[in-house]
Structure formats: C-alpha cells, structure tokens
Short mmCIF file of C-alpha atoms (C1' of nucleotides) in Angstrom, two decimals:
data_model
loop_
_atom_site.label_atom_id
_atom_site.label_comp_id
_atom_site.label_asym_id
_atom_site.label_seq_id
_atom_site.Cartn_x
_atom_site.Cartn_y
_atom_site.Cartn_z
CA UNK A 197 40.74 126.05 42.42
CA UNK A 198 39.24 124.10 39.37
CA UNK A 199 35.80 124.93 40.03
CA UNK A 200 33.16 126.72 37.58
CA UNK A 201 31.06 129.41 38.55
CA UNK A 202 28.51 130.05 35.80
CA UNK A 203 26.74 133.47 35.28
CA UNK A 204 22.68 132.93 35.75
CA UNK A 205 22.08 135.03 33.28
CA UNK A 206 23.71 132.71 30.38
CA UNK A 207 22.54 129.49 32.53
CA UNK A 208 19.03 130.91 31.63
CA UNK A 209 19.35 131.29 27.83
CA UNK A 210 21.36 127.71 27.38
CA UNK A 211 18.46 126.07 29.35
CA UNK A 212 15.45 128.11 27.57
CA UNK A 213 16.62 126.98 24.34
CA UNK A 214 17.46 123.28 25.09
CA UNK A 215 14.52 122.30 26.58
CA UNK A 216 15.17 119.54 29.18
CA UNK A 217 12.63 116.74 30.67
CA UNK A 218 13.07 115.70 33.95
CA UNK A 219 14.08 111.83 33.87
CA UNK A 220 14.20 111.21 37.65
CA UNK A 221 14.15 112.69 40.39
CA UNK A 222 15.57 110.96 44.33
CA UNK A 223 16.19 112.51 47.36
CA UNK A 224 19.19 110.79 48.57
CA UNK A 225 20.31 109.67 52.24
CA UNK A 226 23.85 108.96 52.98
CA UNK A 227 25.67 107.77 56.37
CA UNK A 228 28.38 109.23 57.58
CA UNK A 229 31.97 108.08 56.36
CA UNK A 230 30.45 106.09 53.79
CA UNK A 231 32.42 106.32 50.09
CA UNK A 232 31.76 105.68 46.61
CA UNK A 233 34.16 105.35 44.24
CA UNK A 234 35.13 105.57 40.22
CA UNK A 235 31.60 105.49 38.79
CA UNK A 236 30.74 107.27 35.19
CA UNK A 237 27.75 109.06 34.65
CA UNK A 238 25.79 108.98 31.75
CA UNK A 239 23.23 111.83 31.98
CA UNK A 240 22.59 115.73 32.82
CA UNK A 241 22.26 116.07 36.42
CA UNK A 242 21.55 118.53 39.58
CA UNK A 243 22.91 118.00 42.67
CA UNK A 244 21.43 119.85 45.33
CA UNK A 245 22.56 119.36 48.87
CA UNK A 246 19.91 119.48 52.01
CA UNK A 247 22.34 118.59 54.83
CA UNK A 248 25.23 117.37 56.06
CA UNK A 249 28.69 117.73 53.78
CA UNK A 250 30.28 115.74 51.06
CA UNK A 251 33.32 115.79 49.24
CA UNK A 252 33.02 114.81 45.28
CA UNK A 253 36.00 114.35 42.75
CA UNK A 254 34.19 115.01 39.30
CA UNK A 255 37.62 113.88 36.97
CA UNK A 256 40.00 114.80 39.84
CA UNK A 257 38.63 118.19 40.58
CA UNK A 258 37.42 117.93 44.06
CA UNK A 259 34.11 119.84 44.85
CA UNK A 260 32.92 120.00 48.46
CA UNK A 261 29.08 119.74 48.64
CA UNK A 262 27.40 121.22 51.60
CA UNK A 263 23.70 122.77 51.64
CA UNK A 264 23.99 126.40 50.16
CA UNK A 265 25.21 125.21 47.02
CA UNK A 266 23.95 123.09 43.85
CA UNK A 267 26.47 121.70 41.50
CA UNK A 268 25.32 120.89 37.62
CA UNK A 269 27.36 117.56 35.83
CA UNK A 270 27.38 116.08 32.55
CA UNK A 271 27.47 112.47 31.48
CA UNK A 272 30.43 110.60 30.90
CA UNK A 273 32.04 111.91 34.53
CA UNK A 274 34.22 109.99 36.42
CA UNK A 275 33.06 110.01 39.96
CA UNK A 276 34.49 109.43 43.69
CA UNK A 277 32.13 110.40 46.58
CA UNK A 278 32.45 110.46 50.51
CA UNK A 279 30.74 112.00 52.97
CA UNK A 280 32.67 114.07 55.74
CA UNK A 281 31.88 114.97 58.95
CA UNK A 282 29.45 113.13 61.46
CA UNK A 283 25.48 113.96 60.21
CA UNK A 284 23.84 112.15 57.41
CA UNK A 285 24.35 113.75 53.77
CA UNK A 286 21.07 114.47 52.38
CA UNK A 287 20.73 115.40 49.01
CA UNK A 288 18.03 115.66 46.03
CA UNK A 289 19.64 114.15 42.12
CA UNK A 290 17.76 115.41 39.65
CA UNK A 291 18.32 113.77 36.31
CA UNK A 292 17.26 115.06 32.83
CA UNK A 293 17.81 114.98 29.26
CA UNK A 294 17.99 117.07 26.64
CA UNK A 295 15.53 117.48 24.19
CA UNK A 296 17.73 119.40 21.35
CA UNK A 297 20.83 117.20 21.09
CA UNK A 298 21.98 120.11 18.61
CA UNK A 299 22.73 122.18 22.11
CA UNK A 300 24.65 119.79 23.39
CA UNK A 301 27.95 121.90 22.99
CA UNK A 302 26.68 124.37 25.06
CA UNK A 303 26.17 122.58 28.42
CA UNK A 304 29.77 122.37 29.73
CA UNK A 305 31.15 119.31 30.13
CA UNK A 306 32.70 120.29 33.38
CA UNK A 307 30.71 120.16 36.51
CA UNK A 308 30.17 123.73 37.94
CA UNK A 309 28.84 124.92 41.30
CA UNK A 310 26.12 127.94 41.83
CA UNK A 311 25.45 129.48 45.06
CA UNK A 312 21.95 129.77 45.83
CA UNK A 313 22.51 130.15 49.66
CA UNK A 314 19.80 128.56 52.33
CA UNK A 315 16.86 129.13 49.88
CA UNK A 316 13.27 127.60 51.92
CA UNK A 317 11.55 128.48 48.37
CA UNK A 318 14.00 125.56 46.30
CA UNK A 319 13.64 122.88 49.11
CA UNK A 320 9.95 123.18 49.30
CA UNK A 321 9.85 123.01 45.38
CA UNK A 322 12.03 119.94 45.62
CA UNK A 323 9.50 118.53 48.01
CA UNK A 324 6.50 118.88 45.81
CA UNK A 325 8.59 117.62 42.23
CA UNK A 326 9.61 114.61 44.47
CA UNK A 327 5.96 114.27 45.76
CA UNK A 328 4.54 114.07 42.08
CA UNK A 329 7.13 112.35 40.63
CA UNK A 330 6.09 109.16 42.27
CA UNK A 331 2.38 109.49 40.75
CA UNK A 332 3.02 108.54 37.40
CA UNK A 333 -0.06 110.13 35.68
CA UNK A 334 0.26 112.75 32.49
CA UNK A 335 -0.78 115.69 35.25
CA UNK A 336 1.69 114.66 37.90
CA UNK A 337 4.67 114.36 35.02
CA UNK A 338 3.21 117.80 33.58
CA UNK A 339 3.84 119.31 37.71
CA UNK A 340 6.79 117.91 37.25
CA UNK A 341 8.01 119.77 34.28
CA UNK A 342 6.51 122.59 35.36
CA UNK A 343 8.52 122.70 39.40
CA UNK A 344 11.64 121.80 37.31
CA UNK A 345 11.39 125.21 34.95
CA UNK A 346 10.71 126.72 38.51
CA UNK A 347 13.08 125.23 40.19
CA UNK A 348 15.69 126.18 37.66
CA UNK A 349 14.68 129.74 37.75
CA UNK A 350 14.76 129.85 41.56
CA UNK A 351 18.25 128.52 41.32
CA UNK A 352 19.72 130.63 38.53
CA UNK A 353 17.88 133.21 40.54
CA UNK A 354 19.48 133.36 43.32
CA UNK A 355 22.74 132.40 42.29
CA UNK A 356 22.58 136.02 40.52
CA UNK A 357 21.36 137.61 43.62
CA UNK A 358 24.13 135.55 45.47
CA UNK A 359 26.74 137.19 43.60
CA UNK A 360 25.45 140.55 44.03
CA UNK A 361 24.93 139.69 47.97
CA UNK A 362 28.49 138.65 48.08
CA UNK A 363 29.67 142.03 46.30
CA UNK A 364 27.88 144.26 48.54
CA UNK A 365 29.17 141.98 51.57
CA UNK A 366 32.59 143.01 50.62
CA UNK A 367 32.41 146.53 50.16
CA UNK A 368 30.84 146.87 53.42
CA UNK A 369 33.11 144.59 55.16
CA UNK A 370 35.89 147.15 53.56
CA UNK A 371 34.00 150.50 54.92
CA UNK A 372 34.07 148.75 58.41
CA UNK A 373 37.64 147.93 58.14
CA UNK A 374 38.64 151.66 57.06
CA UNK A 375 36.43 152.86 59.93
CA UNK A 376 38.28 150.73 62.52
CA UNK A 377 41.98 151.11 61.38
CA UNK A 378 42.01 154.51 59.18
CA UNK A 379 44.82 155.42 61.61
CA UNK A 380 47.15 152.66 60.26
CA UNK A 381 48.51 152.63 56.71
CA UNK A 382 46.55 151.17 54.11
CA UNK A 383 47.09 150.37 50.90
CA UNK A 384 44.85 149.47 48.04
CA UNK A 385 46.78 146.19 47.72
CA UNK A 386 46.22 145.32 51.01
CA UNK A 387 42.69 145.85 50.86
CA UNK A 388 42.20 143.77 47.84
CA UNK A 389 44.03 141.18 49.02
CA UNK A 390 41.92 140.68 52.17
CA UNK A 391 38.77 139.52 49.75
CA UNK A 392 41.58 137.65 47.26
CA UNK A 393 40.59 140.36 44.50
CA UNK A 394 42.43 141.83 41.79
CA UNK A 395 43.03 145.59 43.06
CA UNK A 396 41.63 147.01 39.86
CA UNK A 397 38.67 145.33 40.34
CA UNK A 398 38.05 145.41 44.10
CA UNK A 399 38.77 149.80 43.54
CA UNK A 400 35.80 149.65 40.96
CA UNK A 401 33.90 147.25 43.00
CA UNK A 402 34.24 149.44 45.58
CA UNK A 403 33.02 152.07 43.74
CA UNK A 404 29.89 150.52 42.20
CA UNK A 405 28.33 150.15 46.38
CA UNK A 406 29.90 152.58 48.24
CA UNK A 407 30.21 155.71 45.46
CA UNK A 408 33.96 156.00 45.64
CA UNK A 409 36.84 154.68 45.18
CA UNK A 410 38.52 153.04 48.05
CA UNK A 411 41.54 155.21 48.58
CA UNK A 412 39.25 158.24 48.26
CA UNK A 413 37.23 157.00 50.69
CA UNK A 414 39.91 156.37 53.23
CA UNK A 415 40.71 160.33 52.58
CA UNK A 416 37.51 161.75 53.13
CA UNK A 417 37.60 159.67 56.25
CA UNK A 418 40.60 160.52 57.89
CA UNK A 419 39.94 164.41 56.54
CA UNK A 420 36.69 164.00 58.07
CA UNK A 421 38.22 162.68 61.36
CA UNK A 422 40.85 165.23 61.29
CA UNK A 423 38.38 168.14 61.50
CA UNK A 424 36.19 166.81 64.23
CA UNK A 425 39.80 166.32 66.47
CA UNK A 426 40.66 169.81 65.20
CA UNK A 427 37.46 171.42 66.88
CA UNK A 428 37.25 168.71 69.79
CA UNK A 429 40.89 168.61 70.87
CA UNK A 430 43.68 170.18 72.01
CA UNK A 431 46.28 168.40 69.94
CA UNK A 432 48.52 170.53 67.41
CA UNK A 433 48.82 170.02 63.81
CA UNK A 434 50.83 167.71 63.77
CA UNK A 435 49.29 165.52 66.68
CA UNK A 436 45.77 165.10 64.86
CA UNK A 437 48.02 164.48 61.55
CA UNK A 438 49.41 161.48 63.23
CA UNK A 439 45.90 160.30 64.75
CA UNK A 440 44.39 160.21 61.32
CA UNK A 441 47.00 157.96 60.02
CA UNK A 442 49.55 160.55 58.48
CA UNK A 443 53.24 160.12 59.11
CA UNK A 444 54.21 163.65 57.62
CA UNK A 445 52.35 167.00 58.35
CA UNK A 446 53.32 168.06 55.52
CA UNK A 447 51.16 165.94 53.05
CA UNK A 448 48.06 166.28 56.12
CA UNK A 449 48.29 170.22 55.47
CA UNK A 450 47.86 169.85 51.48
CA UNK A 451 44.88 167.39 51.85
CA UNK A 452 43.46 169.32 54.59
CA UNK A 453 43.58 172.53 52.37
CA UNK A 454 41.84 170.48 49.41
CA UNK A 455 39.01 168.58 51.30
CA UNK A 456 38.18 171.81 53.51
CA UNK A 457 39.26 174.80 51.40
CA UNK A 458 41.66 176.06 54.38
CA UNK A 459 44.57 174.78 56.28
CA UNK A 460 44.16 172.76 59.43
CA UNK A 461 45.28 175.96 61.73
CA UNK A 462 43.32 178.09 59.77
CA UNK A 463 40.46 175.92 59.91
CA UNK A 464 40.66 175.71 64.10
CA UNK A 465 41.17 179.33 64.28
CA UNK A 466 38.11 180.51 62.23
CA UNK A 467 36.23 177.80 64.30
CA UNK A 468 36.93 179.76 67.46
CA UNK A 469 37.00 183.69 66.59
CA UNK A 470 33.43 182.99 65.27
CA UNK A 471 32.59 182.00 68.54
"C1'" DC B 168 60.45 173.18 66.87
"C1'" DC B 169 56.15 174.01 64.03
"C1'" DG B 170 53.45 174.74 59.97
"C1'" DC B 171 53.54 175.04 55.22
"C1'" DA B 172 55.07 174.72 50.17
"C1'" DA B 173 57.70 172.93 46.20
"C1'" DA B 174 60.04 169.05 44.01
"C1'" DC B 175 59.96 164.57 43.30
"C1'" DC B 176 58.57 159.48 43.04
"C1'" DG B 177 55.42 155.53 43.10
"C1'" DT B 178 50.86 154.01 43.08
"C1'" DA B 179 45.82 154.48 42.41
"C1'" DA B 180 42.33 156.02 39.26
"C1'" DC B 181 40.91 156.85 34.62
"C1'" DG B 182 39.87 155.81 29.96
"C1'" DC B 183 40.05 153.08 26.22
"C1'" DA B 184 40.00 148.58 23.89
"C1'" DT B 185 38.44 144.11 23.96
"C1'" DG B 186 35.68 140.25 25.17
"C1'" DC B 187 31.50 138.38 26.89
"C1'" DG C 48 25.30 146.80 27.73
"C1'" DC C 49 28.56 145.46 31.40
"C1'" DA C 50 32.91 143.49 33.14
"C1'" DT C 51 37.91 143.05 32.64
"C1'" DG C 52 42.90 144.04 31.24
"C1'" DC C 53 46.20 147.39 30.35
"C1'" DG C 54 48.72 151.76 29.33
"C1'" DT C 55 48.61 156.51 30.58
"C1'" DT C 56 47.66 160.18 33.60
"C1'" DA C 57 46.75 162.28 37.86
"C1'" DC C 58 47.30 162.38 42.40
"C1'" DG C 59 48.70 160.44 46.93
"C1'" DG C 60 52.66 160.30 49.75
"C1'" DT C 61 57.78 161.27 50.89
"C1'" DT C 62 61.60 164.31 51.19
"C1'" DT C 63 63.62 168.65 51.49
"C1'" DG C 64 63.83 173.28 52.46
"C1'" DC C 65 62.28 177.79 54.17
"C1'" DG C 66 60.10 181.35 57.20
"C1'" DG C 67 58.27 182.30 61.73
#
DNA sequence: CCGCAAACCGTAACGCATGC
DNA sequence: GCATGCGTTACGGTTTGCGG
C-alpha cells in the first residue's frame, strides 16, 4: 500500500509538454546487504532496475525495486536504500530537469512505480544513452535526447500494455478456475476476491475479455456440462443437477428449461426417440 | 421418491451520474 | 471517450408444495 501507479497515457502528455533534458545518466552496481541511508534528492529521476532486488523508503513509503519495474522520484525526497537478497543490485539513474518550470505541479511529488515487465528493447536503449553519454560532443548529447524521448515512450509503452496484459491474465486465470471447480459453489465475491478486486469491477472486467459476465458464464458452463452428462450418462435429474454444482433440482430444471428451451428429462428423451 | 412450478429472498447485473 | 461508484432492477438460488 502507498504506492502510485500512473496511467501511460497521462505520463505521455505531462512529459510532451514539459520537455525534459537528460542531466546524467549511471548505471549503478551495488553489493549485496549494503545500505544507504536518509539522503535528499534534489532532481527528477528514473530508476530502472537490471538485476538483483532492493528495498527503497522514498518518505517512509517503502518501494521494493526488482527488474520488471521502473520507479519515477522528485527532488526534495528523503531516501533509505538496501539491497536484499544475495546478487548484486544493478540499476541505471537517469537524472533530468525540466525545461518548463511552469509544469512543475504536474510531476507528482510522490515517487510512483510503472510496470514495464522484462522489456530487451529498454535495456538495450539504456545501453546505447549510457554509451553516448560519456562522449561529450553536441551529436552524442543530441543521441542522448533523442534514446531518452525513446526510452520514455518504450516505458510508458509498455506500462499500458502491462496493464492490459495483467487484465487479460485475470480473466483467464478466472475461466480456468470456473472450468476446474464449476461443481463447487461460487460466488462473485469469491471470485473477486481471489485477484483483490472490487466485485463490480472484476464482473465488468470480466466482461470486457471473456464477453460475459462472470456469473453468466459459470451458467452457461454448468448448463453446458449438464447436457453433455444428460446424453453421456446414466445419472437422473437430479444426479447431473448435483454434478454441475446445484444443490436443488428444482432451480437446475428452471435454468435447464431457459438455456436449452426444454426440461432436462425432456431434453434426454427427445435425444433418444430421435435415434 | 422424483421432477417440476410458484413464492419468496438475496445478490449480481444494469444503467445512470460523475470524474478522469 | 472510458472507468468507477452507487441505487435500482432483474434474476439467481432457496424453500415449499403439488402431481405422478
């Protein structure tokens, strides 16, 4: 809790109109278990992890740093670093300034985190800013600007597509889980609350990928079910009501009549006179 | 007992308003 | 134009009851 997500989309039209200059670039090696504590910062920055993990307190919210990600900060940031785990942290810093000081309200003055995942594009961009940025003629600073604009787009890029990837990820992860256990109860609550959503917003969510809503879904799939075990099995009514997750016959017969026009009996029946 | 329907209750879906 | 929050509506789900 406590970090930002930013939507690309908005990232893109605060950066387009503020203009910002690269003022350094590192890549940055780190041991293991080493710490840094209680500095301020005093410009705009990127932080883009390569490897290994690190935890970072910007102002007491604690952001863990791993590759994947790239986290944005302000000046004037109180900071306490330390790397976790046992491989080296490696990690490009990316400083820059603003060239309208008029937009300064816009860039947040919290740090906030974008998810670009493993991205071979953004680390070979990276590569080449931190390549010219050590020639310090007008044409290498001009690459420079130029991979930054890039690099920004890649990132703001992706971080869209991330979101999207993530969406899709869960709606699919929900079909799966209806497939496997449409014989148990389940509940739209439930559901949501396995991807920590708001059930309003996981049903339309669910809708956007998948065409229906998830309760509907669940339905058609157990109706579905039901008709195949009605043809394919000997068990009664009742029996196949129970296998498809119903407790009550009852409320199987009335969705059975609306999903296939005809009761579950009458369904089997027809099945076999027409044979 | 089994299959079905009607009555009833609680929850999911819809639709609208609002914000971004 | 799209996502989100919220009140209303529609429908999923339970209970009861009836005929075969």
């Amino acid at each position: 809790m406590g970090v930002i997500t930013m939507e690309a989309n908005k990232l893109a039209e605060i950066f387009i109109k503020a203009s910002p200059t690269v003022v350094d670039i590192r890549k940055i090696r780190i041991e293991p278990g080493q710490a840094d504590y209680g500095y301020i910062t005093s410009l705009y920055a990127f932080i883009i992890p390569v490897k290994g993990e690190a935890k970072f307190i910007f102002n007491d919210i604690p952001y863990h740093l791993n590759p994947g990600k790239v986290i944005h900060a302000g000046p004037n940031i109180k900071v306490n670093k330390r790397v976790v785990g046992d491989s080296i942290w490696e990690y490009y810093l990316i400083h820059y300034s603003l060239k309208n000081t008029a937009l300064e309200d816009d860039f947040v003055e919290i740090p906030y985190e974008l998810t670009i995942g493993r991205n071979i594009k953004v680390l070979e961009m990276l590569k080449s800013m931190n390549k010219a940025w050590r020639i310090s003629d007008p044409i290498s600073s001009l690459k420079v600007q130029s991979l930054f604009y890039n690099l920004l787009y890649e990132i703001f890029k992706s971080h869209h597509d991330q979101a999207k990837e993530e969406d899709r990820w869960i709606v699919e992860e929900a079909m799966n889980y209806i497939h496997a256990y449409y014989m148990e109860p389940i509940t739209l609550k439930d559901l949501a609350k396995r991807y920590d959503l708001d059930k309003n917003r996981f049903s339309r969510l669910f809708n956007r990928y998948a065409g229906a809503r998830p309760m509907n879904y669940l339905i058609s799939y157990r109706m579905k079910r039901a008709s195949e075990l009605l043809l394919t099995s000997n068990f009664s009514v009742r029996e196949v009501s129970e296998n498809v997750g119903y407790t009550n016959v009852s409320y199987f017969t009335k969705l059975f009549k609306k999903y296939n026009g005809q009761l579950p009996s009458t369904y089997r029946r027809k099945f076999y006179e027409t044979l």
